[in-house]
Coordinates of C-alpha atoms in Angstrom, one line a residue:
Chain A
X1 CA 69.2 23.8 -9.1
X2 CA 69.8 24.8 -5.5
X3 CA 73.2 23.0 -5.2
X4 CA 74.8 24.5 -8.2
X5 CA 73.6 28.0 -7.3
X6 CA 75.0 27.9 -3.8
X7 CA 77.3 30.7 -2.9
X8 CA 81.0 30.1 -2.1
X9 CA 82.8 27.3 -3.9
X10 CA 83.5 24.3 -1.6
X11 CA 87.0 23.7 -0.2
X12 CA 88.3 20.5 -1.9
X13 CA 91.0 19.5 0.6
X14 CA 88.9 16.9 2.3
X15 CA 87.7 15.4 -0.9
X16 CA 91.2 15.2 -2.2
X17 CA 92.3 13.4 1.0
X18 CA 89.5 10.8 0.7
X19 CA 90.6 10.0 -2.9
X20 CA 94.2 9.9 -2.0
X21 CA 93.4 7.4 0.8
X22 CA 92.3 4.9 -1.8
X23 CA 95.5 5.3 -3.8
X24 CA 99.3 4.7 -3.5
X25 CA 101.3 7.1 -1.4
X26 CA 104.7 8.2 -2.6
X27 CA 106.5 5.7 -0.4
X28 CA 104.3 2.9 -1.7
X29 CA 105.1 3.8 -5.3
X30 CA 108.7 2.8 -4.5
X31 CA 107.5 -0.5 -3.0
X32 CA 105.4 -1.2 -6.1
X33 CA 108.5 -0.9 -8.3
X34 CA 109.8 -4.1 -6.6
X35 CA 106.7 -6.1 -7.7
X36 CA 107.2 -8.9 -10.3
X37 CA 105.1 -8.8 -13.4
X38 CA 102.9 -11.8 -13.9
X39 CA 102.3 -12.7 -17.6
X40 CA 100.3 -15.4 -19.4
X41 CA 101.5 -16.3 -22.9
X42 CA 103.5 -13.0 -22.8
X43 CA 100.4 -11.0 -22.1
X44 CA 100.6 -8.8 -19.0
X45 CA 98.1 -10.0 -16.5
X46 CA 99.1 -9.0 -13.0
X47 CA 101.7 -7.9 -10.4
X48 CA 103.1 -10.1 -7.6
X49 CA 104.9 -9.3 -4.4
X50 CA 108.5 -10.6 -4.8
X51 CA 108.1 -13.1 -1.9
X52 CA 104.9 -14.5 -3.5
X53 CA 106.5 -14.7 -6.9
X54 CA 109.4 -16.7 -5.4
X55 CA 107.0 -19.0 -3.5
X56 CA 105.0 -19.8 -6.6
X57 CA 108.1 -20.7 -8.6
X58 CA 109.7 -22.8 -5.8
X59 CA 106.5 -24.6 -4.6
X60 CA 104.9 -25.2 -8.0
X61 CA 107.6 -25.5 -10.7
X62 CA 105.3 -27.5 -12.9
X63 CA 103.0 -24.5 -13.2
X64 CA 104.9 -21.3 -12.6
X65 CA 108.3 -20.3 -13.9
X66 CA 110.6 -17.3 -14.1
X67 CA 110.9 -15.8 -17.6
X68 CA 113.4 -12.9 -17.4
X69 CA 112.0 -10.4 -15.0
X70 CA 108.6 -11.9 -15.1
X71 CA 106.8 -14.9 -13.7
X72 CA 104.7 -16.8 -16.3
X73 CA 102.8 -20.1 -16.5
X74 CA 104.7 -22.9 -18.1
X75 CA 104.2 -23.0 -21.9
X76 CA 102.5 -26.4 -21.9
X77 CA 99.4 -24.8 -20.3
X78 CA 98.0 -23.7 -23.6
X79 CA 94.2 -23.3 -22.9
X80 CA 92.3 -21.1 -20.4
X81 CA 90.8 -24.3 -19.0
X82 CA 94.1 -26.0 -18.5
X83 CA 95.5 -22.8 -16.8
X84 CA 92.4 -22.5 -14.6
X85 CA 92.7 -26.0 -13.4
X86 CA 96.5 -26.0 -12.8
X87 CA 96.5 -22.6 -11.0
X88 CA 93.4 -23.6 -9.1
X89 CA 95.1 -26.7 -7.7
X90 CA 98.1 -24.5 -6.5
X91 CA 95.7 -22.0 -4.9
X92 CA 93.9 -24.8 -3.0
X93 CA 97.2 -25.9 -1.7
X94 CA 98.0 -22.4 -0.5
X95 CA 94.6 -22.2 1.1
X96 CA 95.1 -25.5 2.9
X97 CA 98.5 -24.2 4.1
X98 CA 96.8 -21.1 5.6
X99 CA 98.4 -18.8 3.1
X100 CA 95.2 -17.7 1.4
X101 CA 92.3 -16.8 3.7
X102 CA 88.6 -16.1 3.0
X103 CA 88.1 -18.7 0.2
X104 CA 85.0 -17.7 -1.8
X105 CA 84.5 -20.4 -4.4
X106 CA 83.9 -17.6 -6.9
X107 CA 86.0 -17.3 -10.1
X108 CA 87.4 -14.0 -11.4
X109 CA 88.6 -13.6 -15.0
X110 CA 92.3 -12.8 -15.5
X111 CA 92.6 -10.8 -18.7
X112 CA 94.6 -8.0 -20.3
X113 CA 91.5 -5.8 -20.4
X114 CA 87.8 -5.9 -19.3
X115 CA 86.6 -6.9 -22.7
X116 CA 89.5 -9.2 -23.7
X117 CA 89.0 -13.0 -23.5
X118 CA 90.0 -14.4 -20.1
X119 CA 93.5 -16.0 -20.1
X120 CA 92.3 -18.1 -17.1
X121 CA 89.8 -17.9 -14.2
X122 CA 91.1 -17.4 -10.7
X123 CA 89.5 -17.9 -7.3
X124 CA 88.4 -14.5 -6.0
X125 CA 90.3 -14.8 -2.7
X126 CA 93.6 -15.3 -4.6
X127 CA 93.0 -12.3 -6.9
X128 CA 94.8 -9.7 -4.7
X129 CA 97.9 -11.9 -4.5
X130 CA 98.1 -11.7 -8.3
X131 CA 97.4 -8.0 -8.6
X132 CA 94.9 -8.6 -11.4
X133 CA 92.5 -5.9 -12.3
X134 CA 89.1 -6.3 -10.6
X135 CA 85.8 -4.7 -11.6
X136 CA 82.7 -3.6 -9.8
X137 CA 79.6 -1.5 -10.1
X138 CA 78.5 1.3 -7.8
X139 CA 75.0 2.8 -8.1
X140 CA 74.3 6.4 -6.9
X141 CA 70.6 6.1 -6.0
X142 CA 68.9 9.5 -5.6
X143 CA 65.6 11.4 -5.8
X144 CA 65.1 14.8 -7.4
X145 CA 62.7 17.3 -5.8
X146 CA 60.4 19.5 -7.8
X147 CA 63.0 22.3 -7.5
X148 CA 65.8 20.0 -8.8
X149 CA 67.3 19.4 -5.4
X150 CA 69.0 16.0 -5.0
X151 CA 68.7 13.6 -2.0
X152 CA 70.8 10.4 -2.0
X153 CA 69.9 7.0 -0.6
X154 CA 72.8 5.6 1.3
X155 CA 73.3 2.4 3.3
X156 CA 74.9 1.6 6.6
X157 CA 76.6 -1.8 6.3
X158 CA 75.6 -4.6 8.6
X159 CA 77.5 -4.9 11.9
X160 CA 78.1 -8.6 11.0
X161 CA 79.9 -7.8 7.6
X162 CA 83.4 -9.2 7.5
X163 CA 84.7 -6.0 5.8
X164 CA 84.0 -2.5 6.9
X165 CA 81.1 -3.3 9.3
X166 CA 78.8 -0.4 10.2
X167 CA 80.4 2.0 7.7
X168 CA 78.4 4.0 5.2
X169 CA 78.0 2.6 1.7
X170 CA 76.2 3.1 -1.6
X171 CA 72.7 1.7 -1.6
X172 CA 73.7 -0.7 -4.3
X173 CA 77.2 -1.9 -5.2
X174 CA 78.9 -5.2 -6.0
X175 CA 81.8 -7.0 -7.7
X176 CA 81.7 -8.1 -11.3
X177 CA 82.1 -11.9 -11.5
X178 CA 82.7 -13.9 -14.7
X179 CA 80.0 -13.9 -17.3
X180 CA 77.7 -11.1 -16.1
X181 CA 77.7 -7.7 -17.8
X182 CA 77.9 -4.5 -15.8
X183 CA 74.3 -3.6 -16.4
X184 CA 73.1 -7.1 -15.6
X185 CA 75.1 -6.9 -12.4
X186 CA 73.4 -3.6 -11.5
X187 CA 70.0 -5.2 -11.9
X188 CA 70.9 -8.3 -9.9
X189 CA 72.5 -6.3 -7.0
X190 CA 69.6 -3.8 -7.0
X191 CA 67.3 -6.7 -6.3
X192 CA 69.5 -8.5 -3.8
X193 CA 70.7 -5.6 -1.8
X194 CA 67.8 -3.2 -1.7
X195 CA 64.7 -4.9 -3.2
X196 CA 64.6 -2.6 -6.2
X197 CA 62.2 -4.1 -8.8
X198 CA 63.9 -5.1 -12.1
X199 CA 62.0 -2.6 -14.2
X200 CA 63.1 0.2 -12.0
X201 CA 66.7 -1.0 -11.7
X202 CA 66.9 -1.1 -15.5
X203 CA 66.6 2.7 -15.5
X204 CA 70.1 3.0 -13.9
X205 CA 72.2 5.0 -16.3
X206 CA 75.9 4.2 -16.8
X207 CA 77.9 7.4 -16.5
X208 CA 81.5 6.4 -16.7
X209 CA 84.1 4.7 -14.4
X210 CA 86.5 5.6 -11.6
X211 CA 89.7 3.7 -10.8
X212 CA 92.3 3.4 -8.0
X213 CA 95.4 1.4 -7.1
X214 CA 96.4 0.6 -3.6
X215 CA 98.7 -1.8 -1.7
X216 CA 97.3 -4.5 0.6
X217 CA 99.1 -7.1 2.6
X218 CA 98.4 -9.7 -0.2
X219 CA 99.7 -7.5 -3.0
X220 CA 98.2 -4.7 -5.1
X221 CA 94.5 -3.9 -5.7
X222 CA 93.8 -2.4 -9.1
X223 CA 90.1 -1.7 -9.2
X224 CA 87.9 -0.2 -11.8
X225 CA 84.3 0.7 -10.7
X226 CA 81.6 1.3 -13.3
X227 CA 79.5 4.1 -12.0
X228 CA 75.7 4.3 -12.5
X229 CA 73.1 6.9 -11.5
X230 CA 69.6 5.7 -10.7
X231 CA 66.9 8.3 -10.1
X232 CA 64.2 6.8 -7.9
X233 CA 60.6 7.9 -7.6
X234 CA 60.1 10.1 -4.5
X235 CA 58.0 7.4 -2.8
X236 CA 60.3 4.5 -3.3
X237 CA 61.8 3.1 -0.1
X238 CA 64.6 0.4 -0.3
X239 CA 64.5 -2.6 2.0
X240 CA 67.5 -4.7 3.0
X241 CA 66.7 -7.9 1.1
X242 CA 69.8 -9.9 2.0
X243 CA 70.6 -8.8 5.6
X244 CA 73.9 -7.1 4.6
X245 CA 72.6 -3.7 5.5
X246 CA 71.9 -2.2 8.9
X247 CA 69.7 0.7 7.7
X248 CA 69.0 2.9 4.6
X249 CA 69.0 6.6 4.9
X250 CA 67.8 9.4 2.6
X251 CA 70.2 12.4 2.9
X252 CA 70.3 15.8 1.1
X253 CA 73.3 15.7 -1.3
X254 CA 75.0 18.5 0.7
X255 CA 74.9 16.3 3.8
X256 CA 76.5 13.4 1.9
X257 CA 79.2 15.8 0.5
X258 CA 79.9 17.2 4.0
X259 CA 80.2 13.6 5.4
X260 CA 82.7 12.7 2.6
X261 CA 84.6 15.9 3.0
X262 CA 85.0 15.9 6.8
X263 CA 84.8 12.2 7.9
X264 CA 86.0 8.7 7.1
X265 CA 82.5 7.2 7.7
X266 CA 82.1 6.0 4.1
X267 CA 83.8 2.7 3.0
X268 CA 86.9 4.1 1.3
X269 CA 86.2 3.4 -2.4
X270 CA 82.6 4.9 -2.1
X271 CA 84.2 8.3 -1.6
X272 CA 85.7 8.3 -5.1
X273 CA 82.4 7.4 -6.6
X274 CA 80.6 10.1 -4.6
X275 CA 83.2 12.8 -5.5
X276 CA 82.6 11.8 -9.2
X277 CA 78.8 12.2 -8.5
X278 CA 79.4 15.7 -7.0
X279 CA 81.5 16.7 -10.0
X280 CA 78.9 15.5 -12.5
X281 CA 76.1 17.2 -10.7
X282 CA 77.7 20.6 -10.1
X283 CA 78.1 20.2 -6.4
X284 CA 81.9 20.6 -6.8
X285 CA 82.6 23.3 -9.4
X286 CA 85.6 24.5 -11.4
X287 CA 85.7 27.7 -9.2
X288 CA 87.1 25.6 -6.3
X289 CA 90.9 25.6 -6.1
X290 CA 92.3 22.2 -7.1
X291 CA 89.3 21.2 -9.2
X292 CA 91.3 19.8 -12.1
X293 CA 93.7 17.8 -9.9
X294 CA 90.8 16.3 -8.0
X295 CA 88.8 15.3 -11.1
X296 CA 92.0 13.8 -12.7
X297 CA 92.6 11.8 -9.5
X298 CA 89.2 10.0 -9.8
X299 CA 90.8 7.7 -12.4
X300 CA 94.2 7.2 -10.8
X301 CA 94.3 3.4 -11.4
X302 CA 96.2 2.2 -14.4
X303 CA 93.7 0.9 -16.9
X304 CA 95.7 0.6 -20.0
Chain B
X1 CA 65.2 6.7 -21.0
X2 CA 65.0 5.6 -24.6
X3 CA 68.7 6.0 -25.3
X4 CA 70.0 3.9 -22.4
X5 CA 67.5 1.2 -23.1
X6 CA 68.5 0.8 -26.7
X7 CA 69.5 -2.7 -27.9
X8 CA 73.0 -3.5 -29.1
X9 CA 76.0 -1.6 -27.6
X10 CA 77.5 1.0 -30.0
X11 CA 80.8 0.3 -31.8
X12 CA 83.3 2.7 -30.3
X13 CA 85.9 2.8 -33.1
X14 CA 84.7 6.0 -34.7
X15 CA 84.5 7.8 -31.3
X16 CA 88.0 6.6 -30.4
X17 CA 89.4 8.0 -33.7
X18 CA 87.7 11.4 -33.2
X19 CA 89.4 11.6 -29.7
X20 CA 92.7 10.4 -31.1
X21 CA 92.6 13.1 -33.8
X22 CA 92.8 15.8 -31.1
X23 CA 95.8 14.1 -29.5
X24 CA 99.5 13.3 -30.2
X25 CA 100.2 10.4 -32.5
X26 CA 103.1 8.2 -31.6
X27 CA 105.5 9.8 -34.0
X28 CA 104.6 13.2 -32.5
X29 CA 105.4 12.1 -29.0
X30 CA 109.0 11.7 -30.3
X31 CA 108.9 15.2 -31.7
X32 CA 107.5 16.6 -28.4
X33 CA 110.5 15.2 -26.5
X34 CA 112.7 17.6 -28.5
X35 CA 110.7 20.6 -27.1
X36 CA 112.5 23.0 -24.7
X37 CA 110.8 23.6 -21.3
X38 CA 110.0 27.3 -20.6
X39 CA 110.2 28.2 -16.9
X40 CA 109.5 31.4 -15.0
X41 CA 111.3 31.7 -11.7
X42 CA 112.0 28.0 -11.9
X43 CA 108.2 27.3 -12.2
X44 CA 107.3 25.1 -15.3
X45 CA 105.2 27.3 -17.5
X46 CA 105.3 26.0 -21.1
X47 CA 107.1 24.1 -23.9
X48 CA 108.9 25.7 -26.9
X49 CA 109.9 24.3 -30.3
X50 CA 113.7 24.2 -30.3
X51 CA 113.9 26.7 -33.1
X52 CA 111.6 29.2 -31.3
X53 CA 113.6 28.7 -28.1
X54 CA 116.8 29.5 -30.0
X55 CA 115.2 32.5 -31.6
X56 CA 114.0 34.0 -28.3
X57 CA 117.5 33.7 -26.7
X58 CA 119.4 35.1 -29.7
X59 CA 117.0 37.9 -30.6
X60 CA 116.1 39.0 -27.1
X61 CA 119.0 38.3 -24.7
X62 CA 117.8 41.0 -22.3
X63 CA 114.6 39.1 -21.7
X64 CA 115.1 35.3 -22.4
X65 CA 118.1 33.2 -21.4
X66 CA 119.2 29.5 -21.4
X67 CA 119.3 27.9 -18.0
X68 CA 120.5 24.4 -18.3
X69 CA 118.0 22.5 -20.5
X70 CA 115.4 25.2 -20.1
X71 CA 114.6 28.7 -21.3
X72 CA 113.8 31.2 -18.6
X73 CA 113.2 34.9 -18.2
X74 CA 116.2 36.9 -16.9
X75 CA 116.2 37.1 -13.2
X76 CA 115.8 40.8 -13.1
X77 CA 112.2 40.5 -14.3
X78 CA 110.8 40.0 -10.8
X79 CA 107.1 40.9 -11.0
X80 CA 104.3 39.7 -13.2
X81 CA 103.9 43.2 -14.6
X82 CA 107.6 43.6 -15.5
X83 CA 107.5 40.2 -17.2
X84 CA 104.3 40.9 -19.1
X85 CA 105.7 44.2 -20.4
X86 CA 109.1 42.8 -21.4
X87 CA 107.7 39.7 -23.1
X88 CA 105.0 41.7 -24.7
X89 CA 107.5 44.0 -26.4
X90 CA 109.3 41.0 -27.8
X91 CA 106.1 39.5 -29.1
X92 CA 105.2 42.7 -30.8
X93 CA 108.6 42.6 -32.6
X94 CA 107.8 39.1 -33.7
X95 CA 104.4 40.2 -34.9
X96 CA 105.9 43.1 -36.9
X97 CA 108.4 40.6 -38.4
X98 CA 105.5 38.4 -39.6
X99 CA 106.5 35.6 -37.2
X100 CA 103.3 35.7 -35.1
X101 CA 100.1 36.0 -37.1
X102 CA 96.5 36.7 -36.0
X103 CA 97.2 39.2 -33.2
X104 CA 94.2 39.4 -30.9
X105 CA 95.1 42.1 -28.3
X106 CA 93.8 39.7 -25.7
X107 CA 95.9 38.5 -22.7
X108 CA 96.1 34.9 -21.5
X109 CA 97.5 34.1 -18.1
X110 CA 100.7 32.0 -17.9
X111 CA 100.7 30.0 -14.7
X112 CA 101.6 26.6 -13.3
X113 CA 97.9 25.7 -12.8
X114 CA 94.5 27.1 -13.5
X115 CA 94.1 28.4 -9.9
X116 CA 97.7 29.5 -9.4
X117 CA 98.6 33.2 -9.6
X118 CA 99.7 34.2 -13.1
X119 CA 103.5 34.5 -13.6
X120 CA 102.8 36.9 -16.5
X121 CA 100.2 37.6 -19.1
X122 CA 100.8 36.7 -22.7
X123 CA 99.1 37.8 -26.0
X124 CA 96.7 35.1 -27.0
X125 CA 98.2 34.8 -30.5
X126 CA 101.6 34.0 -28.9
X127 CA 100.2 31.3 -26.6
X128 CA 100.7 28.3 -28.9
X129 CA 104.4 29.3 -29.4
X130 CA 104.9 29.0 -25.7
X131 CA 102.9 25.8 -25.2
X132 CA 101.1 27.2 -22.2
X133 CA 98.0 25.5 -21.0
X134 CA 94.9 27.2 -22.3
X135 CA 91.4 26.9 -20.9
X136 CA 87.9 27.1 -22.3
X137 CA 84.3 26.3 -21.6
X138 CA 82.0 24.1 -23.8
X139 CA 78.3 23.9 -23.1
X140 CA 76.1 20.9 -24.1
X141 CA 72.7 22.6 -24.6
X142 CA 69.9 20.1 -24.7
X143 CA 66.2 19.5 -24.2
X144 CA 64.6 16.5 -22.5
X145 CA 61.3 15.1 -23.7
X146 CA 58.6 13.8 -21.4
X147 CA 59.9 10.3 -22.0
X148 CA 63.4 11.4 -21.0
X149 CA 64.7 11.4 -24.6
X150 CA 67.5 14.0 -25.3
X151 CA 67.8 16.4 -28.2
X152 CA 70.9 18.6 -28.5
X153 CA 71.2 22.1 -29.9
X154 CA 74.2 22.4 -32.2
X155 CA 75.6 25.2 -34.3
X156 CA 77.0 25.5 -37.7
X157 CA 79.9 28.0 -37.6
X158 CA 79.7 31.0 -39.9
X159 CA 81.3 30.7 -43.4
X160 CA 83.3 33.8 -42.6
X161 CA 85.0 32.4 -39.4
X162 CA 88.8 32.4 -39.7
X163 CA 89.0 28.9 -38.1
X164 CA 86.9 25.9 -39.0
X165 CA 84.3 27.7 -41.2
X166 CA 81.0 25.9 -41.7
X167 CA 81.9 23.1 -39.3
X168 CA 79.5 21.9 -36.6
X169 CA 80.1 23.2 -33.1
X170 CA 78.6 23.4 -29.7
X171 CA 75.8 25.9 -29.3
X172 CA 77.9 27.8 -26.8
X173 CA 81.7 27.6 -26.3
X174 CA 84.6 30.0 -25.7
X175 CA 88.1 30.6 -24.4
X176 CA 88.8 31.6 -20.8
X177 CA 90.5 35.0 -20.7
X178 CA 92.2 36.5 -17.8
X179 CA 90.0 37.5 -14.8
X180 CA 86.7 35.8 -15.7
X181 CA 85.6 32.5 -13.9
X182 CA 84.4 29.5 -15.9
X183 CA 80.8 30.0 -14.9
X184 CA 80.9 33.7 -15.6
X185 CA 82.4 32.9 -19.0
X186 CA 79.5 30.5 -19.7
X187 CA 76.9 33.2 -18.9
X188 CA 78.8 35.7 -21.1
X189 CA 79.2 33.3 -24.1
X190 CA 75.6 32.1 -23.8
X191 CA 74.4 35.7 -24.2
X192 CA 76.9 36.6 -27.0
X193 CA 76.7 33.5 -29.1
X194 CA 73.1 32.3 -28.8
X195 CA 71.1 35.0 -27.0
X196 CA 70.4 32.9 -23.9
X197 CA 69.1 35.1 -21.1
X198 CA 71.4 35.3 -18.1
X199 CA 68.9 33.7 -15.7
X200 CA 68.6 30.6 -18.0
X201 CA 72.4 30.5 -18.7
X202 CA 73.0 30.5 -14.9
X203 CA 71.4 27.0 -14.8
X204 CA 74.3 25.5 -16.8
X205 CA 75.7 22.8 -14.6
X206 CA 79.5 22.2 -14.4
X207 CA 80.1 18.5 -15.0
X208 CA 83.9 18.1 -15.2
X209 CA 86.6 18.7 -17.8
X210 CA 88.2 17.1 -20.8
X211 CA 91.8 17.7 -22.0
X212 CA 94.0 17.1 -25.0
X213 CA 97.4 17.8 -26.3
X214 CA 98.3 18.3 -29.9
X215 CA 101.1 19.6 -32.1
X216 CA 100.5 22.7 -34.2
X217 CA 103.0 24.5 -36.5
X218 CA 103.6 27.1 -33.7
X219 CA 104.3 24.5 -31.0
X220 CA 102.1 22.5 -28.8
X221 CA 98.5 23.1 -27.7
X222 CA 97.7 21.9 -24.2
X223 CA 94.0 22.6 -23.7
X224 CA 91.6 22.0 -20.8
X225 CA 87.9 22.4 -21.5
X226 CA 85.5 22.8 -18.7
X227 CA 82.3 21.0 -19.6
X228 CA 78.8 22.3 -18.8
X229 CA 75.3 20.8 -19.4
X230 CA 72.5 23.2 -19.9
X231 CA 69.0 21.8 -20.1
X232 CA 66.8 24.2 -22.0
X233 CA 63.0 24.6 -21.9
X234 CA 61.4 22.8 -24.9
X235 CA 60.2 26.1 -26.4
X236 CA 63.6 27.9 -26.2
X237 CA 65.1 28.8 -29.6
X238 CA 68.6 30.2 -29.8
X239 CA 69.5 33.0 -32.1
X240 CA 72.9 34.0 -33.5
X241 CA 73.5 37.1 -31.6
X242 CA 77.1 37.9 -32.8
X243 CA 77.0 36.6 -36.4
X244 CA 79.5 33.9 -35.8
X245 CA 76.9 31.2 -36.5
X246 CA 75.4 30.1 -39.8
X247 CA 72.5 28.2 -38.2
X248 CA 71.3 26.4 -35.1
X249 CA 69.9 22.9 -35.3
X250 CA 68.0 20.7 -32.8
X251 CA 69.0 17.0 -33.3
X252 CA 68.2 13.8 -31.5
X253 CA 71.2 12.8 -29.4
X254 CA 71.5 9.6 -31.5
X255 CA 71.9 11.7 -34.7
X256 CA 74.6 13.7 -33.0
X257 CA 76.3 10.5 -31.8
X258 CA 76.2 9.1 -35.3
X259 CA 77.6 12.3 -36.8
X260 CA 80.5 12.2 -34.3
X261 CA 81.1 8.5 -34.9
X262 CA 81.1 8.4 -38.6
X263 CA 82.1 11.9 -39.9
X264 CA 84.6 14.8 -39.2
X265 CA 81.8 17.4 -39.5
X266 CA 82.3 18.7 -35.9
X267 CA 85.2 21.0 -35.0
X268 CA 87.7 18.5 -33.7
X269 CA 87.7 19.4 -30.0
X270 CA 83.9 19.3 -29.8
X271 CA 84.1 15.6 -30.4
X272 CA 85.8 15.0 -27.1
X273 CA 83.2 17.0 -25.2
X274 CA 80.4 15.2 -27.0
X275 CA 81.8 11.8 -26.3
X276 CA 82.0 12.8 -22.6
X277 CA 78.4 13.8 -22.9
X278 CA 77.4 10.4 -24.4
X279 CA 79.3 8.6 -21.6
X280 CA 77.6 10.6 -18.8
X281 CA 74.2 10.2 -20.3
X282 CA 74.4 6.5 -21.0
X283 CA 74.5 6.7 -24.8
X284 CA 77.9 5.0 -24.7
X285 CA 77.8 2.1 -22.2
X286 CA 80.4 -0.2 -20.5
X287 CA 79.0 -3.1 -22.6
X288 CA 80.8 -1.6 -25.7
X289 CA 84.3 -3.0 -26.3
X290 CA 86.9 -0.4 -25.6
X291 CA 84.8 1.6 -23.2
X292 CA 87.4 2.1 -20.5
X293 CA 90.2 3.1 -23.0
X294 CA 87.8 5.6 -24.6
X295 CA 86.7 7.2 -21.3
X296 CA 90.3 7.4 -20.1
X297 CA 91.3 9.1 -23.4
X298 CA 88.9 12.0 -22.7
X299 CA 91.5 13.5 -20.4
X300 CA 94.6 12.8 -22.4
X301 CA 96.2 16.2 -21.9
X302 CA 98.7 16.6 -19.1
X303 CA 97.1 18.7 -16.4
X304 CA 99.5 18.1 -13.4

């Protein structure tokens, strides 16, 4: 394969910076220590900014209460459904007061782990306030030439997107809502975002996950992205099915790597997924100084 | 691909047990806390059992000394060469006293990181006593059928091997000595262990690393294994070039996975590398309960 046989090992500094930009800086680690754990029935479920924790307990004492160093739901909320309804009513109040913006009417599960039963469901726009773990899928879509060389399909986000307009992105990616498996989400997003037929999308291969943790004004984002590789036939051309994409481009893997390494043109979390792709496909090799630290940093988010 | 399209997600319990068996158990974490840091010029370099730390300082006061909670080399040993010679003389004494067995006459670098300059070189048989980080390469050798299905080449270790006789093993694996890069080691071991021609071995693709940490009678093993995938032509047949292998076998990937999941036939650290292979090739999928914890555990060794 051309890429793995290339001469001098790549300098990894730029890749390391892109991964670090998605994660907590040292000063923020200090800030994170001030966050208040959010528990449901003694199960750890999230992390709250101290001001938000105080607001919940003072504004909604019938729902939220202090329990030692934690904030919990009152014990009378015994079922997921009761919790979902009670917390949902509080969140709608905060939305109406202008405290929570960008309401989505989409429910995210709150749970101790991806495959644990949800403790409650929470409006997506409120999720960052609660510092719950959120999950998504990113699909590396590529073609392989007769000589083994890889070309990646990448997208430029629409200029009208609320977040990261006109930035580079994976051809297919999306958040994991309640009730849809990672692989089913891949098939759905493949169809919606790039008009990939279901039979072709089903060939996407799960290859692991990356994770990161970062502070945002609302609280802390703790994201896990399931990574997929989808090898496309050479003649396949994606088309923007839902208008969220400005254009699709088909770039040699080296050009994608150089763009990640030397620019901030990609949506930040795409960089982590792409560095993972470069590691798994021998574009980034153990001969480069800092290889182990870079690979270890691809799963910086706490997932335990 | 047949494997990724298979029906029910695999149960991961057996895989998790295999990975755990290579790592510290809770009770051992407590034991590890009693270990004494070994530093060279204030740089962290290893971990010593308390009895070994005491023995070094009492038997060889001209070379080893206490420095607060650590054991260090005396300050007059300023160069890597001086340290290598002084420590080497002590180790030969311990060998002659029967304290260090299995002398190899092979030097391992002692350094703060894989790509840092060695602080000294240390006889391989003494390495576990010092708890230095050791590095190796493991190569997943496989063929891909026309339908994309994978078959792995695996080895059964010779009945005369000192360690793990007759256990299953990777077709190619080996320790990283001083002065040879990971990819050069892969080419060398491919030739020595399975008679893979250099031109074919050079196609091995680096795909990341796994790590683990375990207690042994000598001290603590902290190993990092660089992982390679080598796709072989369908007609290639390995042959045991150096007599360290009893036989080579060519198994469907599902049979290898089932053997890892339900038996202890593989040399323990091979299991970690194979689980990583199953994750990267979609044999183990995010739909299986415990996927994230299993994948995270593949790099349990401290590598910072």
